[in-house]
Each structure stands twice: as C-alpha cells, then as structure tokens.
Short mmCIF file of the C-alpha atoms (twelve columns), coordinates in Angstrom:
data_MODEL
# 
_entry.id   MODEL 
# 
loop_
_atom_site.group_PDB 
_atom_site.id 
_atom_site.type_symbol 
_atom_site.label_atom_id 
_atom_site.label_alt_id 
_atom_site.label_comp_id 
_atom_site.label_asym_id 
_atom_site.label_seq_id 
_atom_site.Cartn_x 
_atom_site.Cartn_y 
_atom_site.Cartn_z 
_atom_site.pdbx_PDB_model_num 
ATOM 1   C CA . UNK A 1   0.435   95.114  -9.174  1 
ATOM 2   C CA . UNK A 2   1.750   98.383  -7.701  1 
ATOM 3   C CA . UNK A 3   5.190   97.080  -9.543  1 
ATOM 4   C CA . UNK A 4   3.310   96.628  -12.994 1 
ATOM 5   C CA . UNK A 5   1.899   100.122 -12.234 1 
ATOM 6   C CA . UNK A 6   5.233   102.349 -11.501 1 
ATOM 7   C CA . UNK A 7   7.363   100.176 -14.034 1 
ATOM 8   C CA . UNK A 8   4.564   100.987 -17.010 1 
ATOM 9   C CA . UNK A 9   4.494   104.776 -15.709 1 
ATOM 10  C CA . UNK A 10  8.328   104.818 -16.081 1 
ATOM 11  C CA . UNK A 11  7.723   103.534 -19.491 1 
ATOM 12  C CA . UNK A 12  5.089   106.047 -20.053 1 
ATOM 13  C CA . UNK A 13  7.362   108.900 -19.754 1 
ATOM 14  C CA . UNK A 14  10.602  107.574 -21.481 1 
ATOM 15  C CA . UNK A 15  7.840   108.182 -24.828 1 
ATOM 16  C CA . UNK A 16  6.959   110.852 -23.950 1 
ATOM 17  C CA . UNK A 17  9.868   112.655 -23.005 1 
ATOM 18  C CA . UNK A 18  11.567  111.959 -26.461 1 
ATOM 19  C CA . UNK A 19  9.462   114.849 -28.067 1 
ATOM 20  C CA . UNK A 20  7.707   116.287 -25.626 1 
ATOM 21  C CA . UNK A 21  8.460   119.848 -23.879 1 
ATOM 22  C CA . UNK A 22  9.229   119.076 -19.750 1 
ATOM 23  C CA . UNK A 23  9.203   122.230 -17.215 1 
ATOM 24  C CA . UNK A 24  9.431   121.524 -12.895 1 
ATOM 25  C CA . UNK A 25  9.027   124.399 -10.490 1 
ATOM 26  C CA . UNK A 26  8.115   124.613 -6.403  1 
ATOM 27  C CA . UNK A 27  5.181   123.506 -5.447  1 
ATOM 28  C CA . UNK A 28  2.864   124.172 -1.492  1 
ATOM 29  C CA . UNK A 29  -0.113  123.536 -0.551  1 
ATOM 30  C CA . UNK A 30  -3.240  122.153 1.717   1 
ATOM 31  C CA . UNK A 31  -4.959  118.981 2.186   1 
ATOM 32  C CA . UNK A 32  -7.995  118.353 4.463   1 
ATOM 33  C CA . UNK A 33  -7.891  114.645 5.411   1 
ATOM 34  C CA . UNK A 34  -9.657  112.267 7.210   1 
ATOM 35  C CA . UNK A 35  -9.451  108.689 8.158   1 
ATOM 36  C CA . UNK A 36  -11.666 105.749 6.669   1 
ATOM 37  C CA . UNK A 37  -12.254 102.962 8.985   1 
ATOM 38  C CA . UNK A 38  -13.092 99.209  7.517   1 
ATOM 39  C CA . UNK A 39  -16.326 99.035  10.284  1 
ATOM 40  C CA . UNK A 40  -17.790 102.501 11.941  1 
ATOM 41  C CA . UNK A 41  -16.403 102.336 15.380  1 
ATOM 42  C CA . UNK A 42  -14.095 104.922 15.875  1 
ATOM 43  C CA . UNK A 43  -15.518 108.291 15.292  1 
ATOM 44  C CA . UNK A 44  -13.143 110.380 13.637  1 
ATOM 45  C CA . UNK A 45  -13.146 114.340 11.952  1 
ATOM 46  C CA . UNK A 46  -11.271 115.820 9.791   1 
ATOM 47  C CA . UNK A 47  -7.792  117.383 10.419  1 
ATOM 48  C CA . UNK A 48  -5.919  120.589 8.025   1 
ATOM 49  C CA . UNK A 49  -2.761  119.801 7.132   1 
ATOM 50  C CA . UNK A 50  0.093   120.933 4.395   1 
ATOM 51  C CA . UNK A 51  2.336   119.322 2.078   1 
ATOM 52  C CA . UNK A 52  5.266   120.963 -0.427  1 
ATOM 53  C CA . UNK A 53  7.905   119.429 -3.113  1 
ATOM 54  C CA . UNK A 54  8.674   120.305 -6.334  1 
ATOM 55  C CA . UNK A 55  6.941   118.679 -9.263  1 
ATOM 56  C CA . UNK A 56  7.857   117.859 -13.005 1 
ATOM 57  C CA . UNK A 57  4.942   118.277 -16.033 1 
ATOM 58  C CA . UNK A 58  5.787   116.998 -19.335 1 
ATOM 59  C CA . UNK A 59  3.319   118.102 -22.232 1 
ATOM 60  C CA . UNK A 60  3.379   116.935 -25.928 1 
ATOM 61  C CA . UNK A 61  2.806   119.796 -28.265 1 
ATOM 62  C CA . UNK A 62  -0.020  120.639 -30.164 1 
ATOM 63  C CA . UNK A 63  -2.716  117.706 -28.380 1 
ATOM 64  C CA . UNK A 64  -3.148  118.755 -24.613 1 
ATOM 65  C CA . UNK A 65  -2.315  115.746 -23.492 1 
ATOM 66  C CA . UNK A 66  0.902   114.811 -20.892 1 
ATOM 67  C CA . UNK A 67  1.642   113.604 -17.592 1 
ATOM 68  C CA . UNK A 68  2.821   115.545 -13.761 1 
ATOM 69  C CA . UNK A 69  5.101   113.930 -11.347 1 
ATOM 70  C CA . UNK A 70  6.551   115.111 -8.267  1 
ATOM 71  C CA . UNK A 71  8.383   114.790 -4.880  1 
ATOM 72  C CA . UNK A 72  7.052   116.357 -1.803  1 
ATOM 73  C CA . UNK A 73  6.251   115.729 2.389   1 
ATOM 74  C CA . UNK A 74  2.769   115.653 3.328   1 
ATOM 75  C CA . UNK A 75  1.528   116.164 6.974   1 
ATOM 76  C CA . UNK A 76  -1.530  114.846 7.114   1 
ATOM 77  C CA . UNK A 77  -4.205  113.005 9.475   1 
ATOM 78  C CA . UNK A 78  -7.057  112.937 11.328  1 
ATOM 79  C CA . UNK A 79  -8.226  113.356 15.049  1 
ATOM 80  C CA . UNK A 80  -9.905  110.090 16.168  1 
ATOM 81  C CA . UNK A 81  -12.214 109.380 19.363  1 
ATOM 82  C CA . UNK A 82  -10.107 106.217 20.913  1 
ATOM 83  C CA . UNK A 83  -11.260 107.666 24.763  1 
ATOM 84  C CA . UNK A 84  -14.550 106.837 23.478  1 
ATOM 85  C CA . UNK A 85  -14.444 103.246 23.830  1 
ATOM 86  C CA . UNK A 86  -13.133 101.158 26.500  1 
ATOM 87  C CA . UNK A 87  -10.637 98.859  24.428  1 
ATOM 88  C CA . UNK A 88  -8.195  102.052 24.072  1 
ATOM 89  C CA . UNK A 89  -9.600  104.156 27.528  1 
ATOM 90  C CA . UNK A 90  -8.443  100.734 29.460  1 
ATOM 91  C CA . UNK A 91  -4.475  102.187 28.033  1 
ATOM 92  C CA . UNK A 92  -5.082  105.784 28.980  1 
ATOM 93  C CA . UNK A 93  -5.501  106.192 25.678  1 
ATOM 94  C CA . UNK A 94  -7.696  109.200 24.845  1 
ATOM 95  C CA . UNK A 95  -9.524  111.566 21.766  1 
ATOM 96  C CA . UNK A 96  -6.509  112.723 19.779  1 
ATOM 97  C CA . UNK A 97  -5.390  114.202 16.496  1 
ATOM 98  C CA . UNK A 98  -3.176  111.347 14.685  1 
ATOM 99  C CA . UNK A 99  -0.658  113.036 12.550  1 
ATOM 100 C CA . UNK A 100 1.356   111.528 9.354   1 
ATOM 101 C CA . UNK A 101 4.587   112.533 7.998   1 
ATOM 102 C CA . UNK A 102 5.085   111.229 4.503   1 
ATOM 103 C CA . UNK A 103 7.093   111.349 1.324   1 
ATOM 104 C CA . UNK A 104 5.166   111.027 -1.744  1 
ATOM 105 C CA . UNK A 105 5.435   110.738 -5.474  1 
ATOM 106 C CA . UNK A 106 2.438   111.377 -7.557  1 
ATOM 107 C CA . UNK A 107 2.042   110.444 -11.147 1 
ATOM 108 C CA . UNK A 108 -1.296  111.886 -12.974 1 
ATOM 109 C CA . UNK A 109 -1.992  111.917 -16.290 1 
ATOM 110 C CA . UNK A 110 -3.426  114.833 -17.269 1 
ATOM 111 C CA . UNK A 111 -4.566  116.966 -20.131 1 
ATOM 112 C CA . UNK A 112 -4.222  121.195 -20.602 1 
ATOM 113 C CA . UNK A 113 -5.980  122.959 -23.391 1 
ATOM 114 C CA . UNK A 114 -4.087  124.283 -24.806 1 
ATOM 115 C CA . UNK A 115 -5.967  125.479 -28.362 1 
ATOM 116 C CA . UNK A 116 -7.678  128.567 -27.274 1 
ATOM 117 C CA . UNK A 117 -6.401  131.074 -30.011 1 
ATOM 118 C CA . UNK A 118 -3.587  132.504 -27.286 1 
ATOM 119 C CA . UNK A 119 -6.039  132.471 -24.370 1 
ATOM 120 C CA . UNK A 120 -4.165  129.791 -23.422 1 
ATOM 121 C CA . UNK A 121 -0.641  131.877 -22.255 1 
ATOM 122 C CA . UNK A 122 -3.084  133.695 -20.051 1 
ATOM 123 C CA . UNK A 123 -5.780  130.986 -18.214 1 
ATOM 124 C CA . UNK A 124 -5.171  127.770 -19.290 1 
ATOM 125 C CA . UNK A 125 -7.636  124.782 -17.878 1 
ATOM 126 C CA . UNK A 126 -6.367  121.417 -17.338 1 
ATOM 127 C CA . UNK A 127 -7.847  118.153 -15.539 1 
ATOM 128 C CA . UNK A 128 -5.330  115.256 -14.069 1 
ATOM 129 C CA . UNK A 129 -5.449  111.731 -12.287 1 
ATOM 130 C CA . UNK A 130 -3.372  108.951 -11.243 1 
ATOM 131 C CA . UNK A 131 -1.870  107.363 -8.415  1 
ATOM 132 C CA . UNK A 132 -0.065  108.373 -5.544  1 
ATOM 133 C CA . UNK A 133 3.332   105.932 -3.838  1 
ATOM 134 C CA . UNK A 134 3.101   107.308 -0.249  1 
ATOM 135 C CA . UNK A 135 6.149   106.228 1.926   1 
ATOM 136 C CA . UNK A 136 5.342   107.019 5.763   1 
ATOM 137 C CA . UNK A 137 8.089   108.521 7.710   1 
ATOM 138 C CA . UNK A 138 6.633   109.148 11.262  1 
ATOM 139 C CA . UNK A 139 3.605   109.931 13.228  1 
ATOM 140 C CA . UNK A 140 2.976   112.190 16.349  1 
ATOM 141 C CA . UNK A 141 2.759   110.207 19.845  1 
ATOM 142 C CA . UNK A 142 -0.254  107.875 18.444  1 
ATOM 143 C CA . UNK A 143 0.115   104.530 20.780  1 
ATOM 144 C CA . UNK A 144 -3.228  103.368 19.598  1 
ATOM 145 C CA . UNK A 145 -2.020  102.963 16.500  1 
ATOM 146 C CA . UNK A 146 0.560   100.992 13.797  1 
ATOM 147 C CA . UNK A 147 1.677   102.071 10.129  1 
ATOM 148 C CA . UNK A 148 2.686   99.874  7.233   1 
ATOM 149 C CA . UNK A 149 6.287   101.773 5.483   1 
ATOM 150 C CA . UNK A 150 4.130   102.614 2.456   1 
ATOM 151 C CA . UNK A 151 0.688   103.000 1.043   1 
ATOM 152 C CA . UNK A 152 -1.149  103.703 -2.461  1 
ATOM 153 C CA . UNK A 153 -3.298  105.988 -2.905  1 
ATOM 154 C CA . UNK A 154 -5.724  107.150 -6.135  1 
ATOM 155 C CA . UNK A 155 -6.167  111.281 -6.619  1 
ATOM 156 C CA . UNK A 156 -7.639  112.897 -9.338  1 
ATOM 157 C CA . UNK A 157 -8.541  116.976 -10.224 1 
ATOM 158 C CA . UNK A 158 -8.655  120.061 -11.947 1 
ATOM 159 C CA . UNK A 159 -6.895  123.226 -11.881 1 
ATOM 160 C CA . UNK A 160 -5.810  126.614 -14.296 1 
ATOM 161 C CA . UNK A 161 -2.641  128.079 -15.992 1 
ATOM 162 C CA . UNK A 162 -1.871  131.480 -15.062 1 
ATOM 163 C CA . UNK A 163 0.065   133.511 -17.789 1 
ATOM 164 C CA . UNK A 164 2.126   130.320 -18.483 1 
ATOM 165 C CA . UNK A 165 3.976   129.545 -14.779 1 
ATOM 166 C CA . UNK A 166 1.845   129.447 -12.337 1 
ATOM 167 C CA . UNK A 167 -0.703  126.565 -11.539 1 
ATOM 168 C CA . UNK A 168 -3.452  126.709 -9.192  1 
ATOM 169 C CA . UNK A 169 -5.572  122.834 -8.729  1 
ATOM 170 C CA . UNK A 170 -7.995  121.551 -6.379  1 
ATOM 171 C CA . UNK A 171 -8.651  117.834 -5.719  1 
ATOM 172 C CA . UNK A 172 -9.471  114.559 -3.709  1 
ATOM 173 C CA . UNK A 173 -7.330  111.672 -2.650  1 
ATOM 174 C CA . UNK A 174 -8.484  108.152 -1.869  1 
ATOM 175 C CA . UNK A 175 -6.170  105.167 -0.446  1 
ATOM 176 C CA . UNK A 176 -6.784  101.922 -1.561  1 
ATOM 177 C CA . UNK A 177 -4.679  100.263 0.449   1 
ATOM 178 C CA . UNK A 178 -4.668  101.422 4.517   1 
ATOM 179 C CA . UNK A 179 -2.568  103.570 5.753   1 
ATOM 180 C CA . UNK A 180 -2.795  102.995 9.522   1 
ATOM 181 C CA . UNK A 181 -4.502  100.414 12.009  1 
ATOM 182 C CA . UNK A 182 -4.554  99.692  15.680  1 
ATOM 183 C CA . UNK A 183 -2.538  97.941  17.430  1 
ATOM 184 C CA . UNK A 184 -4.899  96.125  19.642  1 
ATOM 185 C CA . UNK A 185 -8.142  95.297  17.118  1 
ATOM 186 C CA . UNK A 186 -7.319  92.847  14.961  1 
ATOM 187 C CA . UNK A 187 -7.848  94.074  10.982  1 
ATOM 188 C CA . UNK A 188 -8.516  97.643  12.349  1 
ATOM 189 C CA . UNK A 189 -7.737  99.205  9.689   1 
ATOM 190 C CA . UNK A 190 -8.184  102.573 7.660   1 
ATOM 191 C CA . UNK A 191 -7.647  104.346 4.522   1 
ATOM 192 C CA . UNK A 192 -6.762  107.886 4.120   1 
ATOM 193 C CA . UNK A 193 -9.503  110.443 2.409   1 
ATOM 194 C CA . UNK A 194 -9.419  114.433 1.854   1 
ATOM 195 C CA . UNK A 195 -9.337  117.356 -0.781  1 
ATOM 196 C CA . UNK A 196 -6.329  119.211 -1.410  1 
ATOM 197 C CA . UNK A 197 -5.262  122.722 -3.140  1 
ATOM 198 C CA . UNK A 198 -1.811  124.187 -4.888  1 
ATOM 199 C CA . UNK A 199 0.051   125.898 -5.931  1 
ATOM 200 C CA . UNK A 200 2.885   125.852 -7.771  1 
ATOM 201 C CA . UNK A 201 4.863   127.769 -10.221 1 
ATOM 202 C CA . UNK A 202 7.037   126.158 -13.319 1 
ATOM 203 C CA . UNK A 203 9.752   126.971 -14.902 1 
# 
C-alpha cells in the first residue's frame, strides 16, 4: 500500500510540475510529541523536540492548489514510566525520556487562498495534509524498546504566507504504523502522535 501511495505521489508531482510554479527553501520547527500505546500500561507524557530541513512548494497558478514536499531531520519522543512496572524494573530500567532521530519525507496536498485582490502578496492563508514517510536513524539509550527501520504517519494543518516568502504553519501528526515496541512484551507497540510548529523561507 505504501509503495502505491509513493508512486501516486511521484506521478502527481510530475503532472503538476509541467505547468506550476516551484519554490524551495529551508525550514525549522518545534514539535510536541508522545507515544500512543496499543494498551494503557506504561504511563507516557509529552516531550518537546525539534526539526530542520528543506521543503519545496509546487503551486498551480491562479487556482491555489498544489503540493509541498521536503526532507528533514526530526528529533522527537516521549517520557515513559517503565520503572513503575516490574517487567522492566527487574532489569534495572527506570522511567526515562525516549528520543528518536529520524529522517522524514513529508508529502502534502495544499490549498492557498490567492485571490484576495492583491492582499495575498502580504498575507495568504493555506491548509495542507498528507503522508509522512519516516526512517529511524537512531535512538538514545533506551534498552526497553526496539524500532523498525521506518514508519508512516499522516499530518494536517494550516498556516499563513507572509510577503510571498515566509511561511508559518502548525498542525498535528499521528502514526498509522508503529514506531516503537517493547522488547520483553510481545506485540506491545506505540505510534507517534503530536503537534508541530514550522517556519520556512521560500526563494
């Protein structure tokens, strides 16, 4: 299924590029993430992380529809109370912050309001949504968990473009495949969930 989504995304991007305007630039942001476990066993709370990379925007002139895609490094995770349960405490594992270092490829459909009698050159609101393909590079010292090579999430959000270059956006992301699972308990896995705020400058 993921392969079909990726192929469809490439085809759509190719079709749009033929008659669209392309811009790109750096982006940085902050995220507020946690883990959503399959069962309510290990108490988990949110951590604040960061992300940085590059993004591109392809918009069809005149109608406001387009896509954005990017490549970014993302540091995120959650605080998990492993030490409250004997299954982990017996191994000397305590409550800890679990951090994951990932490389992400977001691919969003977007709509930008571009017909506002010229005001859009000062401020243009937009909305977006789509999949995020992520590859886990490493974690901090977290002996209770393991992780797959990659996972898929969905995200959606809204933002504004200022003076035709600066874009400020925020949204919510939720995993549709698992990102971490515990080593000692079979099939006890978690998806990543959280909010984010990004700032980008497009040339």
